[in-house]
Each structure stands twice: as structure tokens, then as C-alpha cells.
Short mmCIF file of C-alpha atoms in Angstrom, two decimals:
data_model
loop_
_atom_site.label_atom_id
_atom_site.label_comp_id
_atom_site.label_asym_id
_atom_site.label_seq_id
_atom_site.Cartn_x
_atom_site.Cartn_y
_atom_site.Cartn_z
CA MET A 484 -79.96 1.37 -34.50
CA ALA A 485 -79.13 4.50 -35.04
CA ALA A 486 -80.62 4.62 -38.53
CA ASP A 487 -83.93 2.91 -37.75
CA ILE A 488 -84.85 6.38 -34.88
CA ILE A 489 -87.87 8.14 -36.55
CA SER A 490 -87.86 11.00 -36.91
CA THR A 491 -91.19 12.16 -39.10
CA VAL A 492 -94.63 10.79 -39.30
CA GLU A 493 -97.42 11.60 -40.99
CA PHE A 494 -100.92 10.83 -42.43
CA ASN A 495 -101.76 11.68 -45.71
CA HIS A 496 -105.39 13.22 -46.30
CA THR A 497 -107.72 10.52 -46.49
CA GLY A 498 -106.04 8.95 -43.57
CA GLU A 499 -105.18 5.45 -45.63
CA LEU A 500 -101.71 5.81 -45.42
CA LEU A 501 -98.84 6.60 -43.11
CA ALA A 502 -95.62 7.75 -44.02
CA THR A 503 -92.33 7.68 -41.55
CA GLY A 504 -89.33 9.14 -42.07
CA ASP A 505 -85.97 7.82 -39.84
CA LYS A 506 -82.05 9.25 -39.17
CA GLY A 507 -81.10 6.11 -42.34
CA GLY A 508 -82.89 8.05 -45.12
CA ARG A 509 -85.37 5.86 -45.53
CA VAL A 510 -89.48 6.03 -45.67
CA VAL A 511 -91.93 3.56 -44.53
CA ILE A 512 -95.07 4.39 -45.73
CA PHE A 513 -97.97 1.93 -44.31
CA GLN A 514 -101.85 1.27 -45.94
CA ARG A 515 -104.45 0.46 -44.10
CA GLU A 516 -106.31 -1.97 -45.12
CA GLN A 517 -109.98 -2.96 -45.88
CA GLU A 518 -112.92 -3.43 -43.29
CA SER A 519 -113.25 -7.38 -44.00
CA LYS A 520 -116.56 -8.50 -44.21
CA ASN A 521 -116.59 -11.28 -42.27
CA GLN A 522 -115.50 -9.34 -39.06
CA VAL A 523 -117.25 -6.10 -39.90
CA HIS A 524 -115.92 -3.91 -36.85
CA ARG A 525 -113.34 -4.99 -36.45
CA ARG A 526 -110.77 -1.77 -38.26
CA GLY A 527 -108.25 -2.31 -40.94
CA GLU A 528 -104.93 -2.11 -39.66
CA TYR A 529 -101.92 -0.51 -40.94
CA ASN A 530 -99.70 -2.94 -43.01
CA VAL A 531 -96.36 -2.18 -44.19
CA TYR A 532 -97.43 -1.00 -48.21
CA SER A 533 -93.75 -0.09 -49.42
CA THR A 534 -90.91 1.28 -47.81
CA PHE A 535 -88.17 2.90 -50.68
CA GLN A 536 -84.32 4.99 -49.34
CA SER A 537 -84.97 9.02 -50.33
CA HIS A 538 -81.66 10.05 -49.04
CA GLU A 539 -78.48 9.06 -49.25
CA PRO A 540 -75.23 10.60 -46.96
CA GLU A 541 -73.63 13.54 -49.36
CA PHE A 542 -70.73 15.19 -48.94
CA ASP A 543 -70.15 19.06 -49.40
CA TYR A 544 -66.77 19.45 -50.14
CA LEU A 545 -66.69 23.22 -50.90
CA LYS A 546 -67.67 23.25 -47.13
CA SER A 547 -66.12 19.57 -46.41
CA LEU A 548 -69.59 19.23 -44.28
CA GLU A 549 -71.04 15.78 -44.76
CA ILE A 550 -75.13 15.82 -45.18
CA GLU A 551 -77.10 13.78 -43.16
CA GLU A 552 -79.40 11.37 -44.82
CA LYS A 553 -81.63 12.16 -41.46
CA ILE A 554 -85.35 12.55 -42.97
CA ASN A 555 -86.23 15.52 -41.57
CA LYS A 556 -90.05 16.45 -42.86
CA ILE A 557 -92.65 14.30 -44.90
CA ARG A 558 -95.80 16.11 -46.46
CA TRP A 559 -98.42 14.61 -48.40
CA LEU A 560 -99.89 15.46 -51.76
CA PRO A 561 -103.78 15.29 -51.72
CA GLN A 562 -104.49 12.66 -54.28
CA GLN A 563 -105.22 13.43 -57.72
CA ASN A 564 -105.79 10.30 -59.46
CA ALA A 565 -104.29 6.69 -58.53
CA ALA A 566 -99.99 8.09 -57.24
CA TYR A 567 -99.33 8.49 -54.36
CA PHE A 568 -97.45 11.70 -54.39
CA LEU A 569 -94.95 13.04 -51.57
CA LEU A 570 -92.41 15.55 -50.43
CA SER A 571 -89.34 14.07 -47.88
CA THR A 572 -86.35 15.81 -47.17
CA ASN A 573 -83.37 16.22 -45.52
CA ASP A 574 -80.87 19.20 -44.10
CA LYS A 575 -80.52 19.94 -48.44
CA THR A 576 -82.72 19.14 -50.62
CA VAL A 577 -86.06 18.40 -51.63
CA LYS A 578 -87.62 15.66 -52.69
CA LEU A 579 -90.78 14.06 -54.59
CA TRP A 580 -91.97 10.78 -54.98
CA LYS A 581 -94.38 9.00 -56.57
CA VAL A 582 -95.48 5.94 -54.88
CA SER A 583 -97.71 3.54 -57.62
CA GLU A 584 -99.25 0.24 -58.25
CA ARG A 585 -98.22 -2.36 -60.87
CA ASP A 586 -99.83 -6.01 -61.53
CA LYS A 587 -99.53 -6.16 -64.60
CA ARG A 588 -96.87 -6.55 -67.55
CA PRO A 589 -96.36 -6.10 -71.27
CA GLU A 590 -95.81 -9.55 -72.84
CA GLY A 591 -94.90 -10.56 -76.18
CA TYR A 592 -92.82 -7.92 -77.39
CA ASN A 593 -91.36 -8.67 -80.96
CA LEU A 594 -87.39 -7.42 -80.79
CA LYS A 595 -87.19 -8.53 -77.12
CA ASP A 596 -87.45 -11.60 -76.04
CA GLU A 597 -89.36 -12.90 -72.28
CA GLU A 598 -86.16 -12.55 -70.59
CA GLY A 599 -85.76 -8.67 -72.20
CA ARG A 600 -82.50 -9.10 -74.25
CA LEU A 601 -83.37 -7.88 -77.71
CA ARG A 602 -83.61 -10.55 -80.29
CA ASP A 603 -81.79 -10.33 -84.00
CA PRO A 604 -84.19 -9.00 -86.17
CA ALA A 605 -82.93 -11.70 -89.04
CA THR A 606 -85.42 -14.44 -86.56
CA ILE A 607 -88.47 -11.99 -86.37
CA THR A 608 -90.59 -13.49 -89.53
CA THR A 609 -94.34 -13.00 -87.67
CA LEU A 610 -95.50 -9.64 -85.79
CA ARG A 611 -97.26 -9.93 -82.20
CA VAL A 612 -99.34 -7.45 -80.33
CA PRO A 613 -98.43 -6.99 -76.92
CA VAL A 614 -101.07 -8.60 -74.70
CA LEU A 615 -101.45 -7.08 -70.53
CA ARG A 616 -100.83 -10.26 -68.54
CA PRO A 617 -101.52 -9.72 -64.02
CA MET A 618 -98.71 -10.36 -62.37
CA ASP A 619 -98.47 -10.14 -57.90
CA LEU A 620 -99.11 -6.36 -56.98
CA MET A 621 -95.77 -4.10 -57.33
CA VAL A 622 -95.46 -0.72 -55.03
CA GLU A 623 -92.72 1.86 -57.24
CA ALA A 624 -91.46 4.14 -55.75
CA THR A 625 -89.81 7.15 -57.97
CA PRO A 626 -88.00 10.18 -57.95
CA ARG A 627 -89.85 12.65 -59.64
CA ARG A 628 -88.66 16.15 -58.55
CA VAL A 629 -85.01 16.77 -56.89
CA PHE A 630 -84.90 20.26 -55.44
CA ALA A 631 -81.39 21.29 -54.01
CA ASN A 632 -78.65 24.15 -53.94
CA ALA A 633 -81.34 27.11 -52.30
CA HIS A 634 -80.27 26.12 -48.06
CA THR A 635 -76.66 27.49 -46.78
CA TYR A 636 -78.83 25.91 -43.90
CA HIS A 637 -80.72 23.20 -42.33
CA ILE A 638 -84.20 22.62 -43.35
CA ASN A 639 -86.28 22.89 -41.32
CA SER A 640 -90.04 22.19 -41.87
CA ILE A 641 -91.37 22.21 -45.97
CA SER A 642 -95.69 23.02 -45.80
CA VAL A 643 -97.13 22.22 -49.29
CA ASN A 644 -99.90 25.67 -50.28
CA SER A 645 -102.93 25.53 -50.49
CA ASP A 646 -103.35 26.19 -54.21
CA TYR A 647 -101.28 22.87 -54.85
CA GLU A 648 -98.64 24.26 -57.76
CA THR A 649 -95.91 25.28 -54.82
CA TYR A 650 -94.34 24.10 -51.63
CA MET A 651 -92.22 26.20 -49.26
CA SER A 652 -88.67 25.43 -47.04
CA ALA A 653 -87.83 27.31 -44.54
CA ASP A 654 -83.83 26.44 -42.76
CA ASP A 655 -83.35 28.25 -39.91
CA LEU A 656 -82.42 31.93 -41.28
CA ARG A 657 -84.60 31.67 -45.16
CA ILE A 658 -88.23 30.27 -45.81
CA ASN A 659 -88.25 29.80 -50.16
CA LEU A 660 -91.26 29.21 -52.35
CA TRP A 661 -91.13 26.66 -54.83
CA ASN A 662 -92.87 25.72 -57.86
CA PHE A 663 -93.28 21.83 -58.56
CA GLU A 664 -92.66 22.18 -62.44
CA ILE A 665 -89.55 23.63 -61.81
CA THR A 666 -86.26 22.45 -59.69
CA ASN A 667 -83.56 24.28 -60.66
CA GLN A 668 -84.96 27.72 -58.99
CA SER A 669 -87.02 29.20 -55.88
CA PHE A 670 -88.69 32.20 -53.74
CA ASN A 671 -86.89 33.18 -51.54
CA ILE A 672 -89.61 34.65 -48.92
CA VAL A 673 -88.07 35.20 -46.04
CA ASP A 674 -84.06 36.40 -45.48
CA ILE A 675 -83.67 37.20 -41.48
CA LYS A 676 -79.87 36.55 -42.18
CA PRO A 677 -77.98 40.00 -40.67
CA ALA A 678 -75.22 41.84 -42.44
CA ASN A 679 -72.82 41.07 -39.95
CA MET A 680 -73.50 37.44 -38.46
CA GLU A 681 -72.23 38.28 -35.31
CA GLU A 682 -75.65 40.16 -34.85
CA LEU A 683 -77.31 37.21 -35.26
CA THR A 684 -80.00 37.34 -32.26
CA GLU A 685 -82.79 34.91 -33.06
CA VAL A 686 -82.63 32.07 -36.06
CA ILE A 687 -86.44 30.55 -37.76
CA THR A 688 -87.19 27.23 -35.71
CA ALA A 689 -91.02 25.81 -37.74
CA ALA A 690 -93.42 27.26 -41.32
CA GLU A 691 -96.65 26.64 -42.03
CA PHE A 692 -98.75 27.65 -44.84
CA HIS A 693 -102.66 28.76 -44.33
CA PRO A 694 -104.72 25.74 -45.42
CA HIS A 695 -107.22 28.04 -47.31
CA HIS A 696 -105.42 30.90 -48.28
CA CYS A 697 -102.97 30.47 -50.32
CA ASN A 698 -100.35 33.49 -50.15
CA THR A 699 -100.51 33.72 -46.05
CA PHE A 700 -98.24 31.39 -43.98
CA VAL A 701 -96.32 32.30 -40.67
CA TYR A 702 -93.04 31.48 -39.41
CA SER A 703 -92.15 30.79 -35.40
CA SER A 704 -88.31 31.36 -33.59
CA SER A 705 -86.24 30.29 -31.56
CA LYS A 706 -87.30 33.90 -29.02
CA GLY A 707 -90.95 32.81 -28.66
CA THR A 708 -92.67 34.84 -31.31
CA ILE A 709 -94.19 34.25 -34.18
CA ARG A 710 -94.63 36.37 -37.39
CA LEU A 711 -97.24 35.80 -39.88
CA CYS A 712 -96.96 36.84 -43.37
CA ASP A 713 -99.12 38.18 -46.23
CA MET A 714 -97.52 37.63 -50.05
CA ARG A 715 -99.32 39.65 -51.61
CA ALA A 716 -97.63 42.40 -49.37
CA SER A 717 -94.34 42.06 -51.14
CA ALA A 718 -92.07 39.58 -52.51
CA LEU A 719 -90.10 39.90 -49.95
CA CYS A 720 -92.19 39.37 -46.39
CA ASP A 721 -89.36 41.05 -44.34
CA ARG A 722 -92.58 43.42 -42.45
CA HIS A 723 -94.96 39.91 -41.65
CA THR A 724 -98.51 40.94 -41.24
CA LYS A 725 -98.73 40.00 -37.50
CA PHE A 726 -96.95 39.48 -34.76
CA PHE A 727 -97.46 36.74 -31.80
CA GLU A 728 -95.61 37.32 -29.28
CA GLU A 729 -96.87 36.32 -25.09
CA PRO A 730 -95.15 39.51 -22.07
CA GLU A 731 -92.58 37.60 -20.30
CA ASP A 732 -93.65 37.72 -16.55
CA PRO A 733 -90.84 39.79 -15.04
CA SER A 734 -90.66 37.05 -12.17
CA ASN A 735 -90.03 34.01 -13.73
CA ARG A 736 -87.31 35.29 -15.54
CA SER A 737 -84.49 32.59 -15.21
CA PHE A 738 -81.26 31.55 -17.03
CA PHE A 739 -82.85 29.02 -19.35
CA SER A 740 -86.20 31.65 -19.81
CA GLU A 741 -84.94 32.14 -23.79
CA ILE A 742 -84.15 28.74 -24.08
CA ILE A 743 -87.44 27.66 -23.19
CA SER A 744 -89.69 30.06 -24.97
CA SER A 745 -87.72 28.78 -27.94
CA ILE A 746 -90.81 27.85 -30.39
CA SER A 747 -89.97 23.74 -31.56
CA ASP A 748 -93.38 23.63 -33.95
CA VAL A 749 -96.14 25.96 -35.67
CA LYS A 750 -99.90 24.53 -36.92
CA PHE A 751 -102.73 26.14 -38.61
CA SER A 752 -106.23 24.33 -37.35
CA HIS A 753 -108.21 22.54 -39.84
CA SER A 754 -110.24 25.49 -40.15
CA GLY A 755 -107.57 28.00 -40.50
CA ARG A 756 -108.32 29.83 -37.08
CA TYR A 757 -106.21 29.29 -34.85
CA ILE A 758 -102.40 28.27 -34.66
CA MET A 759 -100.61 25.94 -32.21
CA THR A 760 -97.46 26.32 -30.89
CA ARG A 761 -95.09 25.06 -28.82
CA ASP A 762 -92.36 25.42 -26.85
CA TYR A 763 -90.18 23.22 -24.17
CA LEU A 764 -92.83 23.36 -21.35
CA THR A 765 -96.08 24.14 -22.76
CA VAL A 766 -98.28 24.57 -26.27
CA LYS A 767 -100.15 27.07 -26.77
CA VAL A 768 -103.24 28.27 -28.71
CA TRP A 769 -104.26 31.73 -30.14
CA ASP A 770 -106.31 32.99 -32.24
CA LEU A 771 -105.66 34.73 -35.04
CA ASN A 772 -107.01 38.39 -34.46
CA MET A 773 -105.21 38.57 -31.06
CA GLU A 774 -102.09 38.98 -31.29
CA ASN A 775 -100.81 40.28 -27.40
CA ARG A 776 -101.84 36.66 -26.03
CA PRO A 777 -102.91 32.69 -26.66
CA ILE A 778 -106.20 32.51 -25.54
CA GLU A 779 -104.83 28.42 -24.19
CA THR A 780 -102.04 28.30 -22.92
CA TYR A 781 -101.47 23.89 -21.33
CA GLN A 782 -98.45 22.85 -19.35
CA VAL A 783 -97.01 19.91 -20.92
CA HIS A 784 -94.62 18.70 -18.68
CA ASP A 785 -94.89 21.39 -15.58
CA TYR A 786 -92.63 19.28 -12.85
CA LEU A 787 -89.58 19.44 -15.14
CA ARG A 788 -89.00 23.63 -14.16
CA SER A 789 -87.28 22.30 -11.09
CA LYS A 790 -85.46 20.05 -13.79
CA LEU A 791 -84.50 22.30 -16.58
CA CYS A 792 -80.75 22.50 -14.62
CA SER A 793 -79.91 18.66 -15.50
CA LEU A 794 -81.65 19.21 -18.53
CA TYR A 795 -79.14 21.50 -19.55
CA GLU A 796 -76.22 19.56 -19.04
CA ASN A 797 -77.32 16.23 -20.57
CA ASP A 798 -78.77 18.50 -24.18
CA CYS A 799 -82.59 17.36 -23.28
CA ILE A 800 -83.26 21.20 -22.46
CA PHE A 801 -82.73 21.47 -26.66
CA ASP A 802 -85.65 18.74 -27.47
CA LYS A 803 -87.54 20.15 -30.69
CA PHE A 804 -91.05 18.19 -29.79
CA GLU A 805 -93.73 18.79 -32.51
CA CYS A 806 -97.14 19.53 -31.78
CA VAL A 807 -101.09 17.97 -33.56
CA TRP A 808 -104.69 18.80 -33.64
CA ASN A 809 -107.36 16.49 -34.75
CA GLY A 810 -109.51 16.39 -37.28
CA SER A 811 -112.19 18.23 -35.56
CA ASP A 812 -109.59 20.23 -33.94
CA SER A 813 -111.14 19.61 -30.28
CA VAL A 814 -108.52 17.88 -29.22
CA ILE A 815 -104.64 18.12 -29.22
CA MET A 816 -101.70 16.18 -28.43
CA THR A 817 -97.68 16.60 -27.85
CA GLY A 818 -95.25 14.95 -26.58
CA SER A 819 -93.21 13.88 -23.39
CA TYR A 820 -90.31 12.13 -21.68
CA ASN A 821 -90.72 8.78 -20.66
CA ASN A 822 -92.52 7.97 -23.68
CA PHE A 823 -95.49 9.47 -22.17
CA PHE A 824 -97.25 12.17 -24.63
CA ARG A 825 -99.83 14.54 -23.27
CA MET A 826 -103.57 15.26 -24.91
CA PHE A 827 -105.16 18.67 -23.98
CA ASP A 828 -109.59 18.77 -24.68
CA ARG A 829 -109.91 21.76 -25.71
CA ASN A 830 -113.95 22.27 -24.72
CA THR A 831 -113.70 19.97 -21.62
CA LYS A 832 -110.80 21.44 -20.44
CA ARG A 833 -109.48 17.76 -19.40
CA ASP A 834 -106.16 16.29 -19.99
CA VAL A 835 -104.64 12.69 -19.71
CA THR A 836 -100.79 11.19 -20.06
CA LEU A 837 -100.52 8.75 -21.91
CA GLU A 838 -97.13 6.38 -22.89
CA ALA A 839 -96.21 4.46 -26.01
CA SER A 840 -94.98 1.12 -25.11
CA ARG A 841 -94.09 -2.38 -25.26
CA GLU A 842 -96.75 -3.60 -22.69
CA ASN A 843 -99.77 -1.53 -23.33
CA SER A 844 -98.92 -2.10 -27.39
CA LYS A 845 -100.42 -6.01 -27.49
CA PRO A 846 -103.84 -5.45 -29.59
CA ARG A 847 -107.28 -4.13 -27.65
CA ALA A 848 -104.67 -3.42 -25.19
CA ILE A 849 -106.68 -0.27 -23.18
CA LEU A 850 -104.20 2.74 -22.87
CA LYS A 851 -104.23 3.63 -18.97
CA PRO A 852 -103.92 7.18 -17.39
CA ARG A 853 -100.32 8.15 -16.13
CA LYS A 854 -99.72 10.51 -13.29
CA VAL A 855 -95.94 11.71 -12.63
CA CYS A 856 -95.67 13.26 -9.05
CA VAL A 857 -93.70 16.08 -7.72
CA GLY A 858 -93.83 15.18 -4.18
CA GLY A 859 -92.39 12.79 -1.82
CA LYS A 860 -95.18 10.93 -0.82
CA ARG A 861 -96.08 8.93 -4.07
CA ARG A 862 -99.29 7.08 -4.79
CA LYS A 863 -98.91 3.64 -6.38
CA ASP A 864 -100.18 4.30 -10.00
CA GLU A 865 -97.65 6.91 -10.03
CA ILE A 866 -94.35 7.83 -11.47
CA SER A 867 -91.86 9.78 -9.57
CA VAL A 868 -90.96 13.30 -11.43
CA ASP A 869 -86.92 11.72 -10.72
CA SER A 870 -87.96 8.41 -11.78
CA LEU A 871 -87.96 9.46 -15.26
CA ASP A 872 -86.06 7.99 -18.77
CA PHE A 873 -85.20 11.50 -20.53
CA SER A 874 -83.87 9.39 -23.36
CA LYS A 875 -87.29 8.08 -24.20
CA LYS A 876 -88.83 11.10 -25.49
CA ILE A 877 -92.11 11.40 -27.94
CA LEU A 878 -91.03 13.88 -30.69
CA HIS A 879 -93.30 13.34 -33.48
CA THR A 880 -96.85 12.84 -33.39
CA ALA A 881 -99.79 12.78 -36.28
CA TRP A 882 -103.09 12.35 -36.04
CA HIS A 883 -105.70 11.30 -38.06
CA PRO A 884 -107.41 13.45 -40.60
CA SER A 885 -110.18 12.12 -40.02
CA GLU A 886 -111.13 9.03 -36.78
CA ASN A 887 -109.73 9.32 -34.07
CA ILE A 888 -106.35 7.11 -34.72
CA ILE A 889 -103.10 8.36 -34.04
CA ALA A 890 -99.19 7.17 -34.60
CA VAL A 891 -96.58 8.21 -32.19
CA ALA A 892 -93.04 7.45 -32.50
CA ALA A 893 -90.79 6.34 -30.24
CA THR A 894 -87.07 6.62 -30.94
CA ASN A 895 -87.22 3.49 -33.07
CA ASN A 896 -91.04 2.55 -32.75
CA LEU A 897 -94.08 3.83 -34.17
CA TYR A 898 -97.39 2.45 -31.71
CA ILE A 899 -100.75 3.01 -34.06
CA PHE A 900 -103.94 3.43 -31.21
CA GLN A 901 -107.61 3.91 -32.30
CA ASP A 902 -110.44 4.87 -30.04
CA LYS A 903 -112.57 1.39 -28.47
CA VAL A 904 -114.76 0.18 -31.01
CA ASN A 905 -117.74 -1.44 -29.30
#
């Protein structure tokens, strides 16, 4: 079913919870089980903790537009108490959800009977003290805030600020800054909409706050550029502080150059020193102190360069792949086609192609590296570039903040892989 297609994956700050959003507007949260005493080496597996409907389909009567319920992004807030909080967004509306547990219920009310019906006051002759009785654990998800009516275009990113008081939401042309306590107004901090829409040359594709400096954020564009902005400079960040762009090699110029240079994802490293960007064919790592070119470029699927024409015809060239860092910023991961995903080790410069599939998903199965061959002769363990399945794509992945556990969304399946434990 199309509604089951996973559209975002996100670990919380401890890695104990993993949330997925899907095209049907649902959020499913998985919780890691505690290590069992009798199997100490067996790390906890992730099991369903809570499922709730976050967004419903809506209709904009003024524009005669259907608003999909599909969850575009989920972002967790750091845990402050026993409850968990997360932000989820579709194209138009951001919601703040509280996920909490309840294992006791009050009994012995004076004015109500056990079914909750009001009793006749004339029958009440004694005063009872209500008591809390244990009950089966219930996990409740309740919407605490709804941030709506602030975006004319589709929201593509949300990012929680390091002050934990504000967050931003970005659409194609504008970025808004919200306070968690205020739902009826937001500050517009970036606006690239031209006075005449016919002069529009680029759109915002992704945006993220710096992990430690609450005044700094980046946003990427469909032209392959990244702008670093400082909110201390002015209320409207129309002028960027830094502008990252790699000059194009004229010899590589083609009809597809502009499309494949569009950045689909931008992520700060945990240290805050680097930013990583993903375009159609590559992942690039930029040093915040060097704007003229990336310090590292990794080819994700260079063998598709010769296939760009057919990828344009079947619309795959517009797929938006995401990218993630591991907890120590030493390895990066991103998806590809045929349910392949790629990992690049920044220290050893080694890279590997792995496949998320039903055959590989048996417990304790070890993933074998895959290779794609381009030429005519093919080794038996290789797969030909012509037999890749472009309907199977890994757009969304997540990495546990401190351990080697990854979550990979392959259309409507979620795969969780972890390092082998001796």
C-alpha cells in the first residue's frame, strides 16, 4: 500500500527510540529492549512502542488544493522528564507530540462510578479517598501544539535549535523561526521569493541549525549552493555570512548538470565543524572555514552517469536522497537504488555498498558487500548496472547517536542493522 511507504526515519538523542513517519500520516515509534540478564551479549532489539495518526489529509478550499497527510520530517526534542516530545510535519503543518506512559489509574471517585458515569448525589453518603491502582502499561501520544498557516509552499525541513526554545521550518522559498510556546506567529528569517515569480531561479531544498551555536544555520538550494546565516547580523537573513559553492567543470557540462547538482540534504556534523551535502550522484563534506570547494567528495553511484537520460524520463533524477553521519563523524551513509546503501569511512577512505533486502534481514545475518559492474564482463557476485531496480530506492536512513546501529527505510520496510557482537 502506498500509505505504508516510509517517508522519514529518526533516532532520538539517546538512541533508545526510533521514529518513522509514512505517507499515510502515521508515526510509528520503536523502543529498544533492555539487555536481558540471561543473554548479556544480546543487545536489545527494537520493538513497536507506540503508533499514532499524526496528520490527516486536508483540503485548501482557497487554492483548491489537496494537502497530503504524508509525514515529511520528524525531529526529537531532548528528553527533560519521563515523557518524550517530537515534532512532525507534513507539507503545511508542524505538530508537537508528547509521548508518555501510564501504568496506574485512579479508582474510588466520589461523584462517578467505576464506569465513569455520574452518580446521583443523593446516594453519596460517605467520602472516599481515590487511590491509584496498577494497570497494564499504556503509551499515549497527545498533540501539545499545532503550528499551522505559516507556509505558502511545501515544508521540506524542520530543525530544532540548540537553545531548545525555538525551531525552524523551511519551504521552497522561505524559512520561519518558531518558539515552542507560541503557535499563532512565527518570524520569517529567510525569504528568497522574487517580486516577479517568473524571475525565480532557485528554491530552498533543506535547512538545519548548527548543533551548538543557536544563532547559526545553513540552507541548501536547487542550484547546488549552501548558505551559512547568522541571526545576530539582522532579523531577515537575506545576506548570508558564508557561501559554499564548488565551481563547475565546464568539460562536464550537460543538459542534466543543473538537475543533478541540486542538493537534496544538508547536515551539520555532530562537532559542528563540517557540513555534509547530498546531490544526485555525490556526497560532499565541507569545512566551515573553506567556502570555495568541499574537502571531501564521495561518488555514490557514478555508474549512473551514462543513464541520466532514462533516469530523467522516469523521473528518478528528481529523487531526494538523504545523508547521515555516524556518532563520531568518521563515517557517512547515504542511499541508492536497488535497495543499496553506501557507507564511506572518512579516515581510511574505504567505502562499501550494502543491500537492505528480505534475504539479508534474518537475525544474525551478515551483510555482504555488493558491487555494480559497468562494463561487459561481469563477475558472478557483481550486479550489472542494467539490471538495477530503480523502483527500489533508499531515500531515508538514520544512525544511532553513539553506537553502530543503523536504520534503513526501503519503501515500506524498515531494516535495522547493527555491528556484530562477539
